[in-house]
Coordinates of C-alpha atoms in Angstrom, one line a residue:
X375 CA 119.7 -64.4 32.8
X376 CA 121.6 -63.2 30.0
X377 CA 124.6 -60.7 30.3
X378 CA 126.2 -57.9 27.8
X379 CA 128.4 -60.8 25.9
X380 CA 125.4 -62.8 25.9
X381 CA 123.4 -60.2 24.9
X382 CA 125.5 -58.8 22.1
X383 CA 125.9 -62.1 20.5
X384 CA 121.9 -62.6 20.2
X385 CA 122.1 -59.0 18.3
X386 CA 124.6 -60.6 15.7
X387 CA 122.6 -63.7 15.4
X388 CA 124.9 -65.8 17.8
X389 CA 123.5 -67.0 20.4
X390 CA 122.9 -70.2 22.3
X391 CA 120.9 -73.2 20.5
X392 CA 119.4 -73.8 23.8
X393 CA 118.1 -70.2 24.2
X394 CA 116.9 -70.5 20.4
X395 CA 115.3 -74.0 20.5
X396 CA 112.8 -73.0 23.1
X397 CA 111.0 -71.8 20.4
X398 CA 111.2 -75.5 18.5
X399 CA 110.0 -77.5 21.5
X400 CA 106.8 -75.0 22.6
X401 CA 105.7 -75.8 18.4
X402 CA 106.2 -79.3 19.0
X403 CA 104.1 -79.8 22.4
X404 CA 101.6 -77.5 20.7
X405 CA 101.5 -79.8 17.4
X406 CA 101.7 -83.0 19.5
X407 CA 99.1 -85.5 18.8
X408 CA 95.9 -85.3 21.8
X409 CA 96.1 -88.8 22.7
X410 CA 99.4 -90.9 23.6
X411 CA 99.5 -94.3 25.8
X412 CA 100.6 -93.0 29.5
X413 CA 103.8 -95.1 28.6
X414 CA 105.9 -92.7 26.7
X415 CA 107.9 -94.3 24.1
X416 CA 111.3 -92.1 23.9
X417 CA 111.3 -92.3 20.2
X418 CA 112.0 -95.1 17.9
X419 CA 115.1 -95.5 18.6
X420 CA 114.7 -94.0 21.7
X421 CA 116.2 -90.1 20.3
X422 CA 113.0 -88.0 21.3
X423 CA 114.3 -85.3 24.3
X424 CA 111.0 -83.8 25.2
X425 CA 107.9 -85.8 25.8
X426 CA 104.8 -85.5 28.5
X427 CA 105.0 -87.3 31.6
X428 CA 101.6 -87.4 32.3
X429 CA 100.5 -88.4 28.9
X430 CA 96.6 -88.7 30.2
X431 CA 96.5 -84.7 30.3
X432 CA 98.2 -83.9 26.7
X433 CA 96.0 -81.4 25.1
X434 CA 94.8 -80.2 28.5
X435 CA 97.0 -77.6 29.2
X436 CA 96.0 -74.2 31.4
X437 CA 95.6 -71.6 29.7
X438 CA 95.5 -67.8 31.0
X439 CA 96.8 -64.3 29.8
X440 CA 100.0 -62.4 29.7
X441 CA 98.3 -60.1 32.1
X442 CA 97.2 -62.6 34.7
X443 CA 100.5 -64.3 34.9
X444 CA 102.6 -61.1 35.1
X445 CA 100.3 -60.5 37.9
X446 CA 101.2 -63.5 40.0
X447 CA 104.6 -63.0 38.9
X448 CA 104.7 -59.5 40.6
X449 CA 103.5 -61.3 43.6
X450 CA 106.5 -64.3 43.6
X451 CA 108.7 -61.1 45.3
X452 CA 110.6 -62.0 48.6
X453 CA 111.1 -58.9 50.6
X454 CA 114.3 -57.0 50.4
X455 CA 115.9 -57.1 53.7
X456 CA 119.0 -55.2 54.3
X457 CA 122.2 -57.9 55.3
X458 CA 122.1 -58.2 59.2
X459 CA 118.8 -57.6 59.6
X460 CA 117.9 -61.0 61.7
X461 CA 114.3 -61.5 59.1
X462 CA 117.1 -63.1 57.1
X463 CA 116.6 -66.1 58.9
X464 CA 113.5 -66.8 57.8
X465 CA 114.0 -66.3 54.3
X466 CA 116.4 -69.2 54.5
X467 CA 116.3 -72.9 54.1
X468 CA 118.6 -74.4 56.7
X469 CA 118.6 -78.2 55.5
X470 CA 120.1 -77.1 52.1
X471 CA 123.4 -75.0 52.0
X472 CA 123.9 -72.6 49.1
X473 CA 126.1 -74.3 46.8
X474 CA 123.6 -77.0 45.8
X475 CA 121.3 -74.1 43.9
X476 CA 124.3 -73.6 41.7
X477 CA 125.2 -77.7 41.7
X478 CA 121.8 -78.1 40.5
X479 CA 122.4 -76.3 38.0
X480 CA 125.4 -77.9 36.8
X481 CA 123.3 -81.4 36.6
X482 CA 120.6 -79.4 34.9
X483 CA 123.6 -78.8 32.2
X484 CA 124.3 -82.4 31.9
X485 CA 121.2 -83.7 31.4
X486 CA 120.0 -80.8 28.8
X487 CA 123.3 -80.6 26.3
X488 CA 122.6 -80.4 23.1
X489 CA 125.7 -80.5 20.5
X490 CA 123.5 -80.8 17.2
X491 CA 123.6 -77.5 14.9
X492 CA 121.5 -75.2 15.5
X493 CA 120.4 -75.6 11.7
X494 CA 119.2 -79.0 12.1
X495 CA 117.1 -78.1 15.3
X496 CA 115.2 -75.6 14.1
X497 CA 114.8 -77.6 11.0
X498 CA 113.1 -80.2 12.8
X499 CA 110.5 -78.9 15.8
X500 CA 109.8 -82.1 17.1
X501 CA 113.3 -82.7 18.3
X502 CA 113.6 -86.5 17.2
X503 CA 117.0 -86.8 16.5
X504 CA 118.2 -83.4 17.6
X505 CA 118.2 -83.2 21.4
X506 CA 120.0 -86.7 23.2
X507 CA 119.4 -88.7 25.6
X508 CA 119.3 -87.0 29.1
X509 CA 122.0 -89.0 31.1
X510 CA 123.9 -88.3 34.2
X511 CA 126.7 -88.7 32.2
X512 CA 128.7 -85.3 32.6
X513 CA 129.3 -84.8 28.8
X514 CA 129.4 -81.0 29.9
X515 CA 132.7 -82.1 31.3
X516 CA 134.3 -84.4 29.2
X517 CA 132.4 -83.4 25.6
X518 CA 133.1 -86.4 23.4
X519 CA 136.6 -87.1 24.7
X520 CA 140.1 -87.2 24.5
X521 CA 139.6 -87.8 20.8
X522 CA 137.0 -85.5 19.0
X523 CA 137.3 -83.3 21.9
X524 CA 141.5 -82.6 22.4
X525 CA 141.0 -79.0 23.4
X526 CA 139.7 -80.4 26.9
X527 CA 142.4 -81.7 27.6
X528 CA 146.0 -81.1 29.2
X529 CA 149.1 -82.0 27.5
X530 CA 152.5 -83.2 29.0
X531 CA 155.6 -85.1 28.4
X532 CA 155.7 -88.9 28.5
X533 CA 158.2 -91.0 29.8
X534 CA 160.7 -89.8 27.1
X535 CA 160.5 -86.4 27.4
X536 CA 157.4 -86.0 24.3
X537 CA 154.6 -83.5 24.4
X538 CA 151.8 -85.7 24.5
X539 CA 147.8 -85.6 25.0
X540 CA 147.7 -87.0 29.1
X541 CA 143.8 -88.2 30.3
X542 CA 144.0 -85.1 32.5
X543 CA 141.6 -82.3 31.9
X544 CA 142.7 -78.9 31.0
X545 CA 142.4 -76.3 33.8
X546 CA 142.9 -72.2 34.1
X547 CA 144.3 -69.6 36.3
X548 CA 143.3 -66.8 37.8
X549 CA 145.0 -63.4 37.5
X550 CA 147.0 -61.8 40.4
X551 CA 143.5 -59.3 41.9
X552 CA 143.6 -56.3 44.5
X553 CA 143.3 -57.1 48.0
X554 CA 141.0 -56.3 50.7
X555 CA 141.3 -52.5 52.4
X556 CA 142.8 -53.7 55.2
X557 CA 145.6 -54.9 53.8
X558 CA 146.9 -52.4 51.8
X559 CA 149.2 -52.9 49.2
X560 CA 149.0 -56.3 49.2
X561 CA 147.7 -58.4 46.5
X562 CA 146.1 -61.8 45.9
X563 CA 148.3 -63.7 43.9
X564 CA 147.4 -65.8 40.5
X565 CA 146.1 -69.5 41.3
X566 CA 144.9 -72.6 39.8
X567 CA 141.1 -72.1 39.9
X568 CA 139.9 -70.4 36.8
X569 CA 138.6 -72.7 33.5
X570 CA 140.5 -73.1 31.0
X571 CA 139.9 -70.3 28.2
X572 CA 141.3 -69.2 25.1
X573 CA 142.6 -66.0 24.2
X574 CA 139.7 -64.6 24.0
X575 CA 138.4 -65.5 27.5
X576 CA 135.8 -68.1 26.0
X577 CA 135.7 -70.9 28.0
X578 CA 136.9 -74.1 27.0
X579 CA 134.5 -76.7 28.1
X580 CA 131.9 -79.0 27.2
X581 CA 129.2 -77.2 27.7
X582 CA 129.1 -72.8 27.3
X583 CA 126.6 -72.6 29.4
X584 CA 128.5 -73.5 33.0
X585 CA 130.3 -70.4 32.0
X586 CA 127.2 -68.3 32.7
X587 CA 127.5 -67.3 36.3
X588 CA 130.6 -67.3 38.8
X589 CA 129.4 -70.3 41.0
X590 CA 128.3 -72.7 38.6
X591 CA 131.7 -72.0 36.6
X592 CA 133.7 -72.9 39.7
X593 CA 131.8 -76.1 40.5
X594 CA 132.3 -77.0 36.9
X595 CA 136.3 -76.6 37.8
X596 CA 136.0 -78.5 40.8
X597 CA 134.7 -81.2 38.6
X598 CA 137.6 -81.0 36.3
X599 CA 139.6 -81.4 39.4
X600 CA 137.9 -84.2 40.3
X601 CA 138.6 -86.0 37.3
X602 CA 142.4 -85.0 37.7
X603 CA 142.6 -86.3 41.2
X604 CA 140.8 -89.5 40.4
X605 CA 143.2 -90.2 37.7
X606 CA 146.6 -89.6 40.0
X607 CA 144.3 -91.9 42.4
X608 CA 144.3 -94.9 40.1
X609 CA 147.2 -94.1 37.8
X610 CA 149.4 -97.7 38.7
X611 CA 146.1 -99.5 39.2
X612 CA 144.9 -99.7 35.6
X613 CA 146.9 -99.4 32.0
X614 CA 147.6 -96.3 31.2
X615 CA 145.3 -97.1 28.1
X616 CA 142.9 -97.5 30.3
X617 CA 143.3 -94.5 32.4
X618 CA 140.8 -91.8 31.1
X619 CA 137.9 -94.3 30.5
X620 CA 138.6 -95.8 33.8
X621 CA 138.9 -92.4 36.0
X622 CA 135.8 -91.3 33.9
X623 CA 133.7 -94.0 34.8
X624 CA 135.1 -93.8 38.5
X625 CA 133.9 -90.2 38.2
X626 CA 130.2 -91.0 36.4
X627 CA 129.2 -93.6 39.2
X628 CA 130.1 -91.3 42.2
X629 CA 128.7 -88.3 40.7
X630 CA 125.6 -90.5 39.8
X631 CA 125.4 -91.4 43.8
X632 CA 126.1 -88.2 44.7
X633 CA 123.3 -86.3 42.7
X634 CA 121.0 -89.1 43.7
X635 CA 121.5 -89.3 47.4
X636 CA 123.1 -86.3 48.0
X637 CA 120.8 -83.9 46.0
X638 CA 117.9 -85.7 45.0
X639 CA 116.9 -86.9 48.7
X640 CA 117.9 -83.0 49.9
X641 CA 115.2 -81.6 47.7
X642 CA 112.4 -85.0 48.8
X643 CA 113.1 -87.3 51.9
X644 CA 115.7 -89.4 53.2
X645 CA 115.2 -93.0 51.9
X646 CA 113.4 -92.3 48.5
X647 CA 115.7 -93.6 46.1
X648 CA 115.7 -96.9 47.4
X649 CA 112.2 -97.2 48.4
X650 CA 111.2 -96.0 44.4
X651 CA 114.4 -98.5 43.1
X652 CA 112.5 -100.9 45.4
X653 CA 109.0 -100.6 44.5
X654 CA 109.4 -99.3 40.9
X655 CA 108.7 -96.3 39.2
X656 CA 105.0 -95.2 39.0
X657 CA 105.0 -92.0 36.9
X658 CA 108.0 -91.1 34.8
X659 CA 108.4 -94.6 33.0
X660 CA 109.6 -95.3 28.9
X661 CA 109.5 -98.1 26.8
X662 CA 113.4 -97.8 25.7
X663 CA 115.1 -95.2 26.6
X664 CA 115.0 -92.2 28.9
X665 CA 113.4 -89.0 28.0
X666 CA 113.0 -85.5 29.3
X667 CA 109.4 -85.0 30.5
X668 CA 107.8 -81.1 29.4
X669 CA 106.2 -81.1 33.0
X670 CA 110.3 -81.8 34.4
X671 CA 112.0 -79.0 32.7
X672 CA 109.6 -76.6 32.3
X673 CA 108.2 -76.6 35.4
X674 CA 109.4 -78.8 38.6
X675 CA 113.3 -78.5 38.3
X676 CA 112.7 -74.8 38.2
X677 CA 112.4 -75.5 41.8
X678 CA 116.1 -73.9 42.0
X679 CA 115.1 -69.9 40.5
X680 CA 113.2 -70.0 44.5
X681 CA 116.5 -71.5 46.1
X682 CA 118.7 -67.9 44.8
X683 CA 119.9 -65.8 47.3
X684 CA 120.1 -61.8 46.4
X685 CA 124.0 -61.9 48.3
X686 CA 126.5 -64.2 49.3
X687 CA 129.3 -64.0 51.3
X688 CA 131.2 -65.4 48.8
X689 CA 135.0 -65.2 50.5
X690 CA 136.6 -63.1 52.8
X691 CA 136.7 -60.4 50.4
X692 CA 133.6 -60.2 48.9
X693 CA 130.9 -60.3 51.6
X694 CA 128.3 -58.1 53.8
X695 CA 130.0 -57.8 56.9
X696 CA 133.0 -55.8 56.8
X697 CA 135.9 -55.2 56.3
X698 CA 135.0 -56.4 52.1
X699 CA 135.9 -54.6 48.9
X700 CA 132.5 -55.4 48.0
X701 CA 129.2 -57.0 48.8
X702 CA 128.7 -60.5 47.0
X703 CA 125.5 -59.3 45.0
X704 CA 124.0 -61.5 42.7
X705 CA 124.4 -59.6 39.8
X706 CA 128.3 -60.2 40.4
X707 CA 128.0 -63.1 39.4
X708 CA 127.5 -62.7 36.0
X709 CA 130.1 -60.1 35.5
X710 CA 133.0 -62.5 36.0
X711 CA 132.6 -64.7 32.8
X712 CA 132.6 -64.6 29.4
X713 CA 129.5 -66.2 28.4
X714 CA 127.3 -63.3 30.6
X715 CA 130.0 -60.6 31.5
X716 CA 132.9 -58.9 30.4
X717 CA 136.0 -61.9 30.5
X718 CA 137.7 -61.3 27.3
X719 CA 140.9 -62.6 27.7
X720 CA 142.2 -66.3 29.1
X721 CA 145.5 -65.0 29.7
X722 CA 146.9 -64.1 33.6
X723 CA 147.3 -60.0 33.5
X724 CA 145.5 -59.2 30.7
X725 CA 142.1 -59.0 32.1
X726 CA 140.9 -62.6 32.3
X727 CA 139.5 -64.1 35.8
X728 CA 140.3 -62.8 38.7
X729 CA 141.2 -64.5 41.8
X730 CA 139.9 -62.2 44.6
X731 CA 136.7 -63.8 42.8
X732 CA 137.8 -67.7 43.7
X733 CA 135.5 -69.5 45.6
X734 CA 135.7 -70.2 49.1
X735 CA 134.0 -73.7 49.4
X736 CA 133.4 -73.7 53.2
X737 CA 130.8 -70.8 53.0
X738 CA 128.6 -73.0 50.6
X739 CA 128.7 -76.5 51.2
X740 CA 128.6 -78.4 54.7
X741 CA 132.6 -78.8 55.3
X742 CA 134.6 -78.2 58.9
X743 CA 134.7 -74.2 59.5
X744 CA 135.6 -71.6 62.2
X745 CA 132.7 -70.4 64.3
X746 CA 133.1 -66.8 62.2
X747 CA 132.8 -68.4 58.7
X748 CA 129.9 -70.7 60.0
X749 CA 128.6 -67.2 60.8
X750 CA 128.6 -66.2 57.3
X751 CA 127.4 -69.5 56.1
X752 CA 125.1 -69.3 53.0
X753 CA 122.1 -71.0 53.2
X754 CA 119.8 -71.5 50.3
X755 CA 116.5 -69.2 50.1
X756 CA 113.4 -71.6 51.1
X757 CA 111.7 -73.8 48.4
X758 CA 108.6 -71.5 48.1
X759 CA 106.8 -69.2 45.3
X760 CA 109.0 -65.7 46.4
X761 CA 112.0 -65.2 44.5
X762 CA 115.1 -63.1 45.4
X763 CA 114.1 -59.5 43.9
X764 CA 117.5 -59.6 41.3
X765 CA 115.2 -62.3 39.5
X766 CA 112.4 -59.4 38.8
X767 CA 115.1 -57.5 37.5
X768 CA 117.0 -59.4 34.7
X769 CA 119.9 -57.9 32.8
X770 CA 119.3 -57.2 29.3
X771 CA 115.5 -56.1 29.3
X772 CA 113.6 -52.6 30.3
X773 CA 113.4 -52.5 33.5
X774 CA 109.8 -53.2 35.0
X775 CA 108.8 -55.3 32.0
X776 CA 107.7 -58.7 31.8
X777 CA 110.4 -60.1 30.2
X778 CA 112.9 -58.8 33.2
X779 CA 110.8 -61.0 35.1
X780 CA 112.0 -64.8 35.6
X781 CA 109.0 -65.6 37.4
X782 CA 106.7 -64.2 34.5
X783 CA 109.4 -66.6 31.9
X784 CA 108.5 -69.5 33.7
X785 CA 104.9 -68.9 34.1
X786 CA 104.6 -68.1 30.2
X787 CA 106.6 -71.2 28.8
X788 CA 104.4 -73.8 31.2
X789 CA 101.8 -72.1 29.2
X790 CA 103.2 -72.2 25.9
X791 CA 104.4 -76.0 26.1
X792 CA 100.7 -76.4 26.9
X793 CA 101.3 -78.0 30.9
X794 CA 98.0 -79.3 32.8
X795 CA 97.2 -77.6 36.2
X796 CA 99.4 -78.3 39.4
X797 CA 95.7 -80.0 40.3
X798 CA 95.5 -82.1 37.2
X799 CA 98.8 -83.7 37.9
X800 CA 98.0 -84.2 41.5
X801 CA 94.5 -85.7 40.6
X802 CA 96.3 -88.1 38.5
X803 CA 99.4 -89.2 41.1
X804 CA 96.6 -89.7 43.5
X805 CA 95.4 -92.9 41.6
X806 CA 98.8 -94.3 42.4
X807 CA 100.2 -93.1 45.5
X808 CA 98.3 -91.9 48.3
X809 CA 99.2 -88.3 49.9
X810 CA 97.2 -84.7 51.1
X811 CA 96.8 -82.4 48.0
X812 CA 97.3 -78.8 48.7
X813 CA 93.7 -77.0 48.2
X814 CA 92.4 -74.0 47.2
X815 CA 92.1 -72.5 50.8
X816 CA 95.6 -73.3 51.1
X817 CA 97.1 -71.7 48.0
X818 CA 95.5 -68.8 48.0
X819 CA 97.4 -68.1 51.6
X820 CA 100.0 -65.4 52.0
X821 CA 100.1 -62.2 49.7
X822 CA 101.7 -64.2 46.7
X823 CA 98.0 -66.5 46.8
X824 CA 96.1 -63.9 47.9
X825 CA 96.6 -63.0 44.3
X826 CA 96.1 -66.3 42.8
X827 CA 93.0 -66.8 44.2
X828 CA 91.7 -63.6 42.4
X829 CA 93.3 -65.1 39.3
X830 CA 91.2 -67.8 39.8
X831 CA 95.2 -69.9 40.0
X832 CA 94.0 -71.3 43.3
X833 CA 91.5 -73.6 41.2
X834 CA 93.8 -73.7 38.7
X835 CA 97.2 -73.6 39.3
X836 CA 100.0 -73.3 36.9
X837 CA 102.4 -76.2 38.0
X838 CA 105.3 -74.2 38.6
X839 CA 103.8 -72.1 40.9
X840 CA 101.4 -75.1 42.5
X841 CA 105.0 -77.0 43.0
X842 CA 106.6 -73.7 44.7
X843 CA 103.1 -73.7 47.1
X844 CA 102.9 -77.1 47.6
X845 CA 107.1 -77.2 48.8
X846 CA 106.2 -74.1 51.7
X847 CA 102.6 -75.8 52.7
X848 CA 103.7 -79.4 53.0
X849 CA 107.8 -79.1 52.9
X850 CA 107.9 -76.2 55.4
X851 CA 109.7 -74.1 52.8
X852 CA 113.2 -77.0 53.5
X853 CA 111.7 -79.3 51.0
X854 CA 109.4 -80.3 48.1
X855 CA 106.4 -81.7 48.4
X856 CA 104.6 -85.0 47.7
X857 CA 103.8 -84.0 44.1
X858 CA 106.8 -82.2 42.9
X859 CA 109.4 -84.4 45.5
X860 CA 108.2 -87.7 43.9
X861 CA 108.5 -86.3 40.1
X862 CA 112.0 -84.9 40.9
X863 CA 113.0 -88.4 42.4
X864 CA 111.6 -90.4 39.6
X865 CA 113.0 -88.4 36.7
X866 CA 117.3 -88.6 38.4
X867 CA 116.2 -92.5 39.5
X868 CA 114.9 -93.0 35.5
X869 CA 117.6 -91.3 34.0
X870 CA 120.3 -93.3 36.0
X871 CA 118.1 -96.4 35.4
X872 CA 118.0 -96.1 32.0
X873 CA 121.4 -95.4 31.0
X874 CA 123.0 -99.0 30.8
X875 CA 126.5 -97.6 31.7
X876 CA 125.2 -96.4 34.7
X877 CA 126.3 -97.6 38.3
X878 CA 123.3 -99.4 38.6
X879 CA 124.1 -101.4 36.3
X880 CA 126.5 -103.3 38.7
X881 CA 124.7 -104.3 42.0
X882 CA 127.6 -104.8 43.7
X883 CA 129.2 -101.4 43.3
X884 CA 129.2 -99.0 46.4
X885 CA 131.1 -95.2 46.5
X886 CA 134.4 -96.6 47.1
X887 CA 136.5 -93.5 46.8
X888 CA 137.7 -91.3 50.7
X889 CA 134.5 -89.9 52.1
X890 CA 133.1 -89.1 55.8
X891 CA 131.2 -92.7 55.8
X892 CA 132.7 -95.4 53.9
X893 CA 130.2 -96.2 51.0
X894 CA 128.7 -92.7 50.5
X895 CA 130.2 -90.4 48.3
X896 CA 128.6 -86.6 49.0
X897 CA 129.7 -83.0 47.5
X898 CA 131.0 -82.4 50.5
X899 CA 133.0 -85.3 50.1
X900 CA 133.8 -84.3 46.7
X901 CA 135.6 -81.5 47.6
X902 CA 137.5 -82.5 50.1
X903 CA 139.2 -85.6 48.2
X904 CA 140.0 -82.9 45.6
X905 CA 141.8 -80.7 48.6
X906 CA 143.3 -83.6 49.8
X907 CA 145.2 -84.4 46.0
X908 CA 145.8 -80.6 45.4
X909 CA 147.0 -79.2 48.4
X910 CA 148.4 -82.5 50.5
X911 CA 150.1 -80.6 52.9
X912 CA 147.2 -78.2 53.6
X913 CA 144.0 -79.0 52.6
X914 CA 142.2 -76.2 53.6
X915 CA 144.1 -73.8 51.2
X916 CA 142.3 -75.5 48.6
X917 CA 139.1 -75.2 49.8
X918 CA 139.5 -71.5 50.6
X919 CA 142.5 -70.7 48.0
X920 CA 141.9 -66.8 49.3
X921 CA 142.5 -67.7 52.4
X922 CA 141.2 -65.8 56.0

């Protein structure tokens, strides 16, 4: 989804490794060996990033042509309804609020950064030593830390008045912005809740890519508040040698929790991640250390492109029903960065971030709310195969071609990486685990499979699509289904498990920090322990800085 910055750098050659390596990794599944043991090894030393889940079905992967999937991707449209019209509400998924399509994309981040040179990646296809270990460790907050990595981090003065690196991350503002029409000349004034940038606008973070669209780059700031509020909440506790590594560890395990019972048993069932930490998992399983299945990233946890909505009311300025200064389209979104739009500057009045365009937090996640903003509450779009029609209609490619097509993208590249059928994996899980498979009757439902079935994809399914299907046939459109929920559960369980440093890796340990119910630790909850440290007095300026 790139933008103008985005797409000007790729002109010049600059351009992410992440965007480039795509290329590396569809080589290396293509030049991967036909048989494997169904117990993936995760390298030698446990380095490789992308490997099969389903090792059985290497070297069976669909195949079909540019032209067929274009034509089911023209189908994946959800209909454009005007805001207000009441079909709205059953376009929407009322079990999962907004924000988590863009949180999920923050732990996407995580678990993908890459910080080798691009050089040595493309030098090496098979991606042995060049993509790490996928952890829910947030290194796309804290980079490689207070040493290597300075520039994340806030200075201050010490006890005797020195300028000194503090364990605090560095945060941004936002520039003084134009107000609402009905409040004429008035002005929103500059606040905290930009990130950090230099002084020309790039954003300084540990990972560029949370920098790519509006709401993803303020959830990546509430994390860097997060860290900040965790440190004030132990400084006294712990040495203040011991400060950072403690209030990063304090932030790991919660955020570990959190993605696992707070996001992870959203997308499945209540009660998963214990019954699979219980039981053990069946499918996604490594000899030493965790890797990141092909049939994961390519094709399940694209699960969130069906979650986008085409508007949001975003604040009390930038929403459908009036008075607004503008409707909260999508393609918004993008304009306010640096890494997709047209941020140039990180300094207050000279064009960097502007702060009519800060979040407010009560319209995406599930926290206390007038009757009118719960009105204007954002639900995510249902887990199904339509997509909003802004994701037909990419920036930075000809209009009505396949490549301004996300749904034709994702299609393509499970094709390319060479994935098996939705069926095929199915088949397989059902020698495990018992549970309905979707059938051909059943895809081939709706206009969207009325297509595939004259594909022949209703047979055949590419796995992206079949997981799409399978989440509105057996989920109800609120939740995956038994194929892609149990993947989804047992890559986030495995990558916790398999990360020594994890909380896991302490029994005992429950969420111990303020939270609705003691020993749960939600975004939700998140949020409002950061209100609570930045805006004591008034918590609910912080979690709607523009106010009402």
């Amino acid at each position: 989804m790139a933008g103008p910055n985005l797409r000007e750098r790729s002109r010049h050659g600059f351009v992410s490794r992440q965007i480039l390596a795509e290329g590396a990794v569809i080589a290396a599944a293509r030049a991967a060996p036909a048989a494997v043991s169904p117990l993936a090894v995760g390298g030698a030393q446990g380095e490789t990033f992308f490997d099969f889940m389903f090792g059985e079905l290497r070297g069976q992967g669909l195949t079909a042509t540019d032209a067929d999937l274009l034509a089911l991707a023209n189908a994946m449209v959800e209909p454009d309804l005007a805001p207000g019209d009441p079909a709205q509400a059953g376009l929407d998924n009322p079990d999962i609020p907004a924000g988590f399509t863009y949180l999920g994309q923050f732990v996407d981040h995580d678990i993908t950064l890459d910080l080798t040179p691009l050089s040595e990646a493309m030098a090496d296809p098979d991606m042995t030593r060049n993509f790490r270990t996928p952890g829910l460790d947030l290194d796309c907050v804290y980079g490689a830390g207070p040493g290597p990595h300075r520039f994340l981090f806030a200075r201050g003065p010490n006890a005797d008045g020195q300028v000194v690196d503090t364990p605090k991350l560095l945060l941004g503002a936002a520039e003084v912005s134009i107000e609402n029409p009905d409040r004429p000349g008035s002005q929103v004034p500059e606040m905290p809740n930009d990130l950090p940038r230099n002084a020309q606008g790039v954003a300084l973070i540990g990972d560029h890519r949370n920098d790519e669209n509006l709401i993803v780059a303020q959830i990546h700031l509430a994390f860097l508040k997060f860290h900040n509020a965790v440190v004030d909440h132990l400084k006294g506790t712990v040495p203040d040698d011991r400060l950072f590594a403690e209030a990063a560890r304090t932030v790991r395990w919660h955020y570990q929790w959190m993605v696992l019972h707070d996001w992870v048993e959203r997308l499945t069932e209540t009660g998963i991640v214990a019954r699979i930490l219980h039981e053990g998992r069946k499918f996604y399983r490594f000899k030493t250390k965790p890797f990141m299945p092909w049939e994961f990233s390519g094709a399940v946890y694209r699960l969130g492109h069906s979650m986008v909505r085409p508007r949001y009311n975003h604040n009390r300025i930038f929403r459908s029903p009036d008075p607004h200064l503008a409707e909260g389209t999508f393609n918004f979104f993008f304009r306010f960065t640096n890494l997709s739009g047209g941020l140039d500057s990180g300094t207050p009045g000279q064009g960097t971030f502007p702060s009519n365009w800060v979040i407010d937090w009560r319209r995406y996640f599930d926290l206390p709310a007038s009757d009118a903003i719960k009105a204007e509450f954002n639900h995510s779009r249902r887990l199904d195969p339509l997509l909003a029609g802004a994701l037909h209609r990419l920036p930075g490619a000809e209009s009505g071609s396949a490549k301004a097509s996300l749904a034709f993208r994702n299609l393509r590249r499970g094709v390319q990486i060479g994935l098996p059928s939705g069926q095929a994996v199915a088949a397989l899980m059902r020698r495990k685990i018992a549970f309905d498979p979707i059938s051909p009757a059943e895809i081939a439902t709706g206009a969207d499979g009325a297509v595939a079935k004259s594909l022949g994809f209703d047979v055949k399914t590419p796995l992206w699509y079949y997981i799409l299907k399978e989440a509105e046939l057996r989920g109800a459109g609120r939740r995956l289904g038994p194929v892609g929920g149990r993947i989804v559960a047992e890559v986030f369980i495995g990558l916790v498990q398999g990360d020594a440093g994890s909380y896991l890796s302490d029994p005992a340990w429950t969420p111990h920090l303020p939270a609705d119910v003691p020993g749960t630790f939600f975004m939700a909850d998140l949020l409002k322990f950061v209100a609570a440290w930045e805006s004591p007095a008034d918590p609910d300026k912080s979690l709607n800085p523009v106010g009402d």
